[in-house]
Short mmCIF file of C-alpha atoms and ligand atoms in Angstrom, two decimals:
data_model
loop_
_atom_site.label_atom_id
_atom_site.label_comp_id
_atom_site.label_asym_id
_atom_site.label_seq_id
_atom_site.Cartn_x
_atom_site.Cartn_y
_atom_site.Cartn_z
CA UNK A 1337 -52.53 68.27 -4.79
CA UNK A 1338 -50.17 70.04 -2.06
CA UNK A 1339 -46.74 71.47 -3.04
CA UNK A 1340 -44.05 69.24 -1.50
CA UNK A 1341 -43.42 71.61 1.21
CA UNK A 1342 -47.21 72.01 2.16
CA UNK A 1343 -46.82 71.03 5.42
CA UNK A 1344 -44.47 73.70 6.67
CA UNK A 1345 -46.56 76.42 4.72
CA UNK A 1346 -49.31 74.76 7.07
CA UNK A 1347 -47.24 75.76 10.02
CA UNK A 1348 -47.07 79.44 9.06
CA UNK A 1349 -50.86 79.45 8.60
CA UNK A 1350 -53.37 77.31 10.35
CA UNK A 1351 -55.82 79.03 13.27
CA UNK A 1352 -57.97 82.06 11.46
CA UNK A 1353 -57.45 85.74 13.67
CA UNK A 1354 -61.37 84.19 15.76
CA UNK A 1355 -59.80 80.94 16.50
CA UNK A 1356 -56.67 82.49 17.84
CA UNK A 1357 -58.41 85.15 19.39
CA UNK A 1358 -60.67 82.52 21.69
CA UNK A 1359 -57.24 80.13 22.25
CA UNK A 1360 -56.01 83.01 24.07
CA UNK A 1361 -58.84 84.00 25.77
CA UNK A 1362 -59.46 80.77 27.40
CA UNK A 1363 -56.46 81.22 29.27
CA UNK A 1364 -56.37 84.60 29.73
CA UNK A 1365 -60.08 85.76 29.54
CA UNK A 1366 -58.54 89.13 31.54
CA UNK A 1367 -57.94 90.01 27.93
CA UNK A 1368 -61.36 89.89 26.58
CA UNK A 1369 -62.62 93.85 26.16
CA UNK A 1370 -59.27 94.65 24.45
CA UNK A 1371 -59.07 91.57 22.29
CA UNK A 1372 -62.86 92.21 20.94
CA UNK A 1373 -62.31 95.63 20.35
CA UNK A 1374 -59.66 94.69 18.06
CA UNK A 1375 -60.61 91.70 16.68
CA UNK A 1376 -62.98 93.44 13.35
CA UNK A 1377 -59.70 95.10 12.78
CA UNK A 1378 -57.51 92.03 13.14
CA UNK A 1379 -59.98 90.11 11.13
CA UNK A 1380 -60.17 92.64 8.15
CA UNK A 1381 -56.23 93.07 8.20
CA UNK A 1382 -55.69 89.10 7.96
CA UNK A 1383 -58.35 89.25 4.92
CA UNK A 1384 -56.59 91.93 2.81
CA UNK A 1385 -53.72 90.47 1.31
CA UNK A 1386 -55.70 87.96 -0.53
CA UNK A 1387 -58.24 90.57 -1.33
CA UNK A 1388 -55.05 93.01 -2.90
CA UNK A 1389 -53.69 89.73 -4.68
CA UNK A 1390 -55.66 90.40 -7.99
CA UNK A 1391 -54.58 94.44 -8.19
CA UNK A 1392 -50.99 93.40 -7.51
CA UNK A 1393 -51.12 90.77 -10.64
CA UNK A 1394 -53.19 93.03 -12.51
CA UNK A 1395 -50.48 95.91 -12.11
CA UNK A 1396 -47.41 93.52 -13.18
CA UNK A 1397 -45.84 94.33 -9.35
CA UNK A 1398 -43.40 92.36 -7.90
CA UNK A 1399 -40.64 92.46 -4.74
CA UNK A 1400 -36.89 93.41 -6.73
CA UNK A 1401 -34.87 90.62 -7.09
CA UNK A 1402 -32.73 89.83 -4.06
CA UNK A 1403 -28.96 90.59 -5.24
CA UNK A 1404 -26.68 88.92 -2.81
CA UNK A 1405 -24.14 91.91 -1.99
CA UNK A 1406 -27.03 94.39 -1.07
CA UNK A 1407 -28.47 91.50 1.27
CA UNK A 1408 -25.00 91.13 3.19
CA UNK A 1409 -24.59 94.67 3.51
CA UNK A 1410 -28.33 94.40 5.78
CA UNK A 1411 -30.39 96.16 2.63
CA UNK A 1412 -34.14 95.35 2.57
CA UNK A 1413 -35.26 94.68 -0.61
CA UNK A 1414 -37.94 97.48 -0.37
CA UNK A 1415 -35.49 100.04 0.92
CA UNK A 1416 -35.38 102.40 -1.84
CA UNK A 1417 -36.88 100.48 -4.37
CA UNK A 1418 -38.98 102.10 -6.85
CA UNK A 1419 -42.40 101.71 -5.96
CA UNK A 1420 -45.03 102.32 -9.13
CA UNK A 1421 -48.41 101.26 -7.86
CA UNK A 1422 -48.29 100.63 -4.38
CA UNK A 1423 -50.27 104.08 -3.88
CA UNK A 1424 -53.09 102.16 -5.65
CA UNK A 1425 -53.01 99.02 -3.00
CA UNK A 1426 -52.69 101.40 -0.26
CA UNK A 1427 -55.98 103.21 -1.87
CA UNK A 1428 -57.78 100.17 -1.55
CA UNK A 1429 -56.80 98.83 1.18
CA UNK A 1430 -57.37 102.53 2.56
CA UNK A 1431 -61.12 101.42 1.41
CA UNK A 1432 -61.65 98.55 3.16
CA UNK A 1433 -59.83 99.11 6.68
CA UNK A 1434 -60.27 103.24 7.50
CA UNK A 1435 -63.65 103.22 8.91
CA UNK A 1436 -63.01 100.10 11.04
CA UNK A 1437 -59.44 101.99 11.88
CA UNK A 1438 -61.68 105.33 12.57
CA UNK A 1439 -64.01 103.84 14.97
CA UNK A 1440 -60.89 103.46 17.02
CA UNK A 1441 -61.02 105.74 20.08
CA UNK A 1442 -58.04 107.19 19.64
CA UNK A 1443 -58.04 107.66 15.49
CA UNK A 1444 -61.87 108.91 15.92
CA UNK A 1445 -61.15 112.42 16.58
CA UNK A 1446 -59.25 112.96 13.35
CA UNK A 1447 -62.00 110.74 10.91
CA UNK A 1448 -62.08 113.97 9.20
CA UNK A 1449 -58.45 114.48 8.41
CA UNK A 1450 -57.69 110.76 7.29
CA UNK A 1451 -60.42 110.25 5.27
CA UNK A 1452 -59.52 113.10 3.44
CA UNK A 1453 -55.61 112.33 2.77
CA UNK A 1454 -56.06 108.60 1.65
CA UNK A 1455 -59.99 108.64 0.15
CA UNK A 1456 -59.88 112.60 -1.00
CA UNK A 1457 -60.12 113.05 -4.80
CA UNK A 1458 -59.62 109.46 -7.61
CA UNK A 1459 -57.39 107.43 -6.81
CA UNK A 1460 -54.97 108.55 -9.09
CA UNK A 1461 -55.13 111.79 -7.20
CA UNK A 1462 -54.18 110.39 -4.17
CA UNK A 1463 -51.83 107.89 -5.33
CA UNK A 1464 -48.39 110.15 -5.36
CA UNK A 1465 -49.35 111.35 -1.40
CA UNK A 1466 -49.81 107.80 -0.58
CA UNK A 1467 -46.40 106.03 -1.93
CA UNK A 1468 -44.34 109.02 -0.66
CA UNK A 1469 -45.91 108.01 2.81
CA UNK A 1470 -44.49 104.56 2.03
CA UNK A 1471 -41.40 105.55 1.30
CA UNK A 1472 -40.73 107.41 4.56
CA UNK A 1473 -41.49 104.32 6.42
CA UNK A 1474 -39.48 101.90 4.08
CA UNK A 1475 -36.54 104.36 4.07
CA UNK A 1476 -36.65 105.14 7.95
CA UNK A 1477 -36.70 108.52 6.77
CA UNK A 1478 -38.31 109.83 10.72
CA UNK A 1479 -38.52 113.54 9.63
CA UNK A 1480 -40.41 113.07 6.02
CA UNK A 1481 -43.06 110.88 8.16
CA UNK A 1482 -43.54 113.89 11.22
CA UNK A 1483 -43.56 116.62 8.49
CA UNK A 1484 -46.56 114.43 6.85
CA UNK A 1485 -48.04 114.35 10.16
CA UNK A 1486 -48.04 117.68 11.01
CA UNK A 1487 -49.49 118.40 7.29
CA UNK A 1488 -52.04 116.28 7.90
CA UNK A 1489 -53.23 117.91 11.07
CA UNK A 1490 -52.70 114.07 13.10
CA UNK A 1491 -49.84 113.24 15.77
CA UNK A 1492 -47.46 111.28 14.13
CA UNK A 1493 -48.15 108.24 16.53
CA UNK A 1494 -51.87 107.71 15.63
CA UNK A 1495 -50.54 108.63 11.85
CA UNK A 1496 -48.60 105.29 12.30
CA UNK A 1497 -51.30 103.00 14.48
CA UNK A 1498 -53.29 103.61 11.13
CA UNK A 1499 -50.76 103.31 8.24
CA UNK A 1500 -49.41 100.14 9.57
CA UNK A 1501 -52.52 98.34 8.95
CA UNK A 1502 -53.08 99.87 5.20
CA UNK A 1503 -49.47 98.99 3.94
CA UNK A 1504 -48.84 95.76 5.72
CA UNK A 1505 -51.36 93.99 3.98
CA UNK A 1506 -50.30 95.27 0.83
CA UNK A 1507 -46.30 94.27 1.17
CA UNK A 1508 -47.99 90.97 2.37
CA UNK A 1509 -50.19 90.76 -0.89
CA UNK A 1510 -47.10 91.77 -2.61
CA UNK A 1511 -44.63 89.62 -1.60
CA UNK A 1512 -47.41 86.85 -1.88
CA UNK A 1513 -47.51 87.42 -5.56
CA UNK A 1514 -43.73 87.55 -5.89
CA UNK A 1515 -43.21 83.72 -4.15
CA UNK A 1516 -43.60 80.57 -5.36
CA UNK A 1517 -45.79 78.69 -3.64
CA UNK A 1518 -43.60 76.01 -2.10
CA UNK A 1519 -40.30 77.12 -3.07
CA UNK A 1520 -37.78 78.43 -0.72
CA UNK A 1521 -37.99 82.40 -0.21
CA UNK A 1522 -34.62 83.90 -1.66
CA UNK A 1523 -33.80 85.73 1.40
CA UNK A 1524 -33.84 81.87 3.30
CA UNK A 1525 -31.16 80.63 1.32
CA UNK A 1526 -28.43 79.77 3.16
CA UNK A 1527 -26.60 82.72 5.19
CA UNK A 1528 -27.76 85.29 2.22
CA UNK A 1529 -29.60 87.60 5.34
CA UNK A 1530 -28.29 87.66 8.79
CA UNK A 1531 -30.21 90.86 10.35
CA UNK A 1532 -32.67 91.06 12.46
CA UNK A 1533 -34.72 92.93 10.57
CA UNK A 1534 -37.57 92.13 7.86
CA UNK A 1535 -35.81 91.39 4.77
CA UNK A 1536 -38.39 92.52 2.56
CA UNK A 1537 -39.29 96.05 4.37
CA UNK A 1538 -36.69 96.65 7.82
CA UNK A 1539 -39.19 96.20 10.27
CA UNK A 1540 -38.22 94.69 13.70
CA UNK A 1541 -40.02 91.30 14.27
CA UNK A 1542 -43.69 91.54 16.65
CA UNK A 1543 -42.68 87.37 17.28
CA UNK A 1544 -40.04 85.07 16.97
CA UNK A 1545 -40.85 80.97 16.76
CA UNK A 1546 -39.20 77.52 17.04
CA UNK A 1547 -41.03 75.94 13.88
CA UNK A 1548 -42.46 72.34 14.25
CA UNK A 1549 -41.04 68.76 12.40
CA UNK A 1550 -41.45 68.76 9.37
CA UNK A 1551 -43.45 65.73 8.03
CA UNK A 1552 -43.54 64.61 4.38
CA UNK A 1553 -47.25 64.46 3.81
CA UNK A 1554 -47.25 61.70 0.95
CA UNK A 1555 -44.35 59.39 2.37
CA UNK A 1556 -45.19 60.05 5.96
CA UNK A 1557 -41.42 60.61 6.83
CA UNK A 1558 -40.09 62.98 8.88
CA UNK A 1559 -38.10 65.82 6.59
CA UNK A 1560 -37.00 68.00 9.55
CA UNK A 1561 -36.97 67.84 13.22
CA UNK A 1562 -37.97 71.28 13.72
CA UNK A 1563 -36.93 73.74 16.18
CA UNK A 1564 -35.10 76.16 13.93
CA UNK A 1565 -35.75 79.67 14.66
CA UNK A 1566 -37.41 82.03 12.80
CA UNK A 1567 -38.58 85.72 13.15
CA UNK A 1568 -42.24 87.24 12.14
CA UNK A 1569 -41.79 90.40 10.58
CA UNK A 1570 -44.83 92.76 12.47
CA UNK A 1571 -45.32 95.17 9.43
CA UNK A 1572 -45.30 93.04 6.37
CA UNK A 1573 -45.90 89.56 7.90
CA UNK A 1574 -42.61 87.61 6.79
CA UNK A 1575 -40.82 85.09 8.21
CA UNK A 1576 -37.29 84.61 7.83
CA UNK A 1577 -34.74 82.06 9.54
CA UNK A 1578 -32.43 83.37 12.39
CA UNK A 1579 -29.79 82.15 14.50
CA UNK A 1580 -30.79 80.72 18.12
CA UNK A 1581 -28.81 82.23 20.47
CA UNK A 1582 -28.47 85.89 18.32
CA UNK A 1583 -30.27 89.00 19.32
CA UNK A 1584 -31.83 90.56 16.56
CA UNK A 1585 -31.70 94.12 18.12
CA UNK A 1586 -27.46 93.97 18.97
CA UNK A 1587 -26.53 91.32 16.58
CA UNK A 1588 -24.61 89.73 19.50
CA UNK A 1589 -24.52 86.36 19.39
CA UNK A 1590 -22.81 83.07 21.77
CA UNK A 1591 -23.37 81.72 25.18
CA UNK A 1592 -25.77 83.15 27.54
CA UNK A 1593 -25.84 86.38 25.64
CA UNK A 1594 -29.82 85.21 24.89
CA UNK A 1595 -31.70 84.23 27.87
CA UNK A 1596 -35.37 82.92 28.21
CA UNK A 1597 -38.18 83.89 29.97
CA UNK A 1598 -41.50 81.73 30.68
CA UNK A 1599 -44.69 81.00 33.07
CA UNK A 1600 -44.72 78.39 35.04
CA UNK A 1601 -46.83 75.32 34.39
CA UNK A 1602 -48.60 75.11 30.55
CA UNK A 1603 -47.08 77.88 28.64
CA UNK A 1604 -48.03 76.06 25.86
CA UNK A 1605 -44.31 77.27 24.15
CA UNK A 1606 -44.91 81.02 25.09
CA UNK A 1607 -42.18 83.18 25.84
CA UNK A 1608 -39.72 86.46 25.91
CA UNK A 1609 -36.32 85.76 24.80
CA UNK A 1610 -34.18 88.64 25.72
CA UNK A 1611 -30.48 90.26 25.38
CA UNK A 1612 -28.40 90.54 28.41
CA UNK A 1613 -26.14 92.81 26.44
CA UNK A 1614 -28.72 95.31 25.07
CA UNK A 1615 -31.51 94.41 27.29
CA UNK A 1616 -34.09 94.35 24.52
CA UNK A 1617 -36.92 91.34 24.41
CA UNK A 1618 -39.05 90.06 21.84
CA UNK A 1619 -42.06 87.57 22.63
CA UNK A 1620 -41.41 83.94 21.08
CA UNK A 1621 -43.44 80.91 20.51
CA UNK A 1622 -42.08 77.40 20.40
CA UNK A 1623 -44.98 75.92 17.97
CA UNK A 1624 -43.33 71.88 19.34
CA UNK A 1625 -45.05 72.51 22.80
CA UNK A 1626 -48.37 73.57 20.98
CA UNK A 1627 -51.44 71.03 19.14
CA UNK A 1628 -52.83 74.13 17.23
CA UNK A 1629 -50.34 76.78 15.81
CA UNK A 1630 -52.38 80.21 16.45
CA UNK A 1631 -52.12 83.44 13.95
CA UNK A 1632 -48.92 84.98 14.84
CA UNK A 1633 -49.66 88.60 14.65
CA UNK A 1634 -52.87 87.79 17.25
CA UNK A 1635 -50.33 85.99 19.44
CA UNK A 1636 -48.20 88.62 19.43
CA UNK A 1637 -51.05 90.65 21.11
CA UNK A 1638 -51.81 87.95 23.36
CA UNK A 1639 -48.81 88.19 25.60
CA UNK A 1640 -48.99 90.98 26.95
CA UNK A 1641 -48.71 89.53 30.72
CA UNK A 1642 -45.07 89.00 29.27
CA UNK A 1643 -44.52 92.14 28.73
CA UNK A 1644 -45.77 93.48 31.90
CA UNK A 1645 -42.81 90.99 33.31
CA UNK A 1646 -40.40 92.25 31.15
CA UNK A 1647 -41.23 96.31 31.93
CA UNK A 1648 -40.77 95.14 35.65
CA UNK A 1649 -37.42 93.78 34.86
CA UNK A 1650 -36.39 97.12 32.93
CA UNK A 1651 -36.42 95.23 29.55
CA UNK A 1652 -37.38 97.25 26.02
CA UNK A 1653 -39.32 95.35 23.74
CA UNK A 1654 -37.90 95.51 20.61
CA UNK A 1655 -41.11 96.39 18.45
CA UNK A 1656 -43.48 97.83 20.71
CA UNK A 1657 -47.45 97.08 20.04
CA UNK A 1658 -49.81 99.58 19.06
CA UNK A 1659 -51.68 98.90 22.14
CA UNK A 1660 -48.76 99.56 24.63
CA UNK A 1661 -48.60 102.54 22.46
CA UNK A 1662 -51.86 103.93 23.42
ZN1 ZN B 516 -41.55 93.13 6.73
ZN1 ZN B 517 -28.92 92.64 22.20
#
């Protein structure tokens, strides 16, 4: 039987990474060689969380409980939290996604030097290399991550393309575990985190949405009109409410400070919002003007003819893709 609240964990969830892939690509078929080159990768990613669910329960992890005063002061939960046994997630899913990552034309010419740093040795051996690798990310800590890169023989950049898809699926698998299905996440309880940032790890958001109504699937009542923002963390994969009308780069916030770019005709609810103050964008989605709601991490990819607007227009985007990057 459904949790009461199925229906908007529906919303977060419904079109696999294929499904989204081909929504995208009937409209904008331009978009096909990139989009299949990625989509084994996409697919795999998407897969991993529930595949990392088991080692997370078996190793007794959980996210820290969210204290209030740390969350007002814009602390992530994962920002210098302990972190015994993540190196063992990130082992696995090192197993699972490297030689998919490594037939990647530009992680192929250092196969050699990755496979050795996260599949050298047991996995205990390589556990301790792997979390501090974490922690640099979590932490921002920009100089520990270079001086890893340079260790490793890899530029930092291709270092990142690669470790983004290990330990994003296993925050994702971890804060999985941690929530109750149904229930409310702690960090959406009312005004307890204003940032535009990931709660749970500091990442910027790839996408930002206007959710759907909310429908009461066993009364068949409306329980909420929809249209309340939320952001899509593009590391971890969490959503978390934020105010229309803020920028989550500036923290700015009021009248016209936000402003909204679209196609013309069907845009089926895709769009840039950006910051006249700071000038950064982020791509958005409102779900309301969709029937299907697509995988948002694929969507994210899928606009790309929005960003080619925005780089005309002088606009930064606010977490830039790995495939701008390369
Ligand atoms: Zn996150
Ligand atoms: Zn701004």
């Amino acid at each position: 039987k459904p949790p009461p609240h199925w229906s908007l964990l529906m919303v977060l969830s419904c079109q696999s990474v294929a499904e989204s892939i081909a929504g995208i690509l009937a409209r904008r078929p331009v978009l096909e060689p990139v989009l299949k080159t990625f989509q084994p990768l996409l697919e795999a990613r998407a897969s991993l969380p529930a595949a990392l669910a088991p080692l997370v329960r078996e190793a007794g992890l959980r996210l820290p409980e969210l204290q209030p005063e740390q969350a007002a002061e814009g602390r992530p939960l994962l920002f210098e939290a302990p972190l015994p046994g993540l190196g063992g997630l990130l082992r696995q899913a090192a197993e699972s996604l490297l030689p998919l990552l490594m037939e990647q034309e530009a992680v192929a010419p250092y196969a050699d030097r990755l496979r050795g740093f996260f599949l050298g040795g047991t996995a205990a051996d390589s556990a301790p290399a792997l979390t501090a690798l974490a922690e640099c990310v979590l932490r921002g800590d920009e100089m520990g991550w270079e001086k890893s890169a340079v260790g490793m023989g890899v530029p930092p950049e291709v270092l990142t393309f690669v470790f983004d898809f290990l330990l994003g699926p296993a925050l994702r698998a971890l804060a999985d575990v941690s929530l109750e299905a149904g229930q409310e996440a702690p960090w959406d309880k009312e005004g307890v985190w204003k940032e535009g940032y990931c709660p749970v790890c500091g990442s910027f958001p790839s996408i930002g949405y206007l959710d759907r109504p909310v429908f009461e699937e066993k009364n068949a009542f409306l329980a909420g009109g929809g249209g309340k923002k939320r952001l899509h963390c593009s590391l971890c994969g969490t959503d978390w409410k934020f105010r229309r009308g803020a920028c989550p780069a500036c923290g700015e916030e009021g009248n016209g400070v936000m402003e909204v770019l679209r196609e013309s005709g069907n845009a089926q609810g895709e769009r840039l919002e950006w910051c006249t103050r700071c000038k950064t964008y982020c791509p958005g989605v409102d779900l309301r003007e969709r029937d299907t709601v697509p995988d948002l991490d694929v969507l994210a990819l899928g606009l790309v003819h929005l960003d080619m607007v925005a780089a005309e227009k002088k606009l930064r985007p606010l977490n830039p893709s790995f495939w701008n990057t390369f």
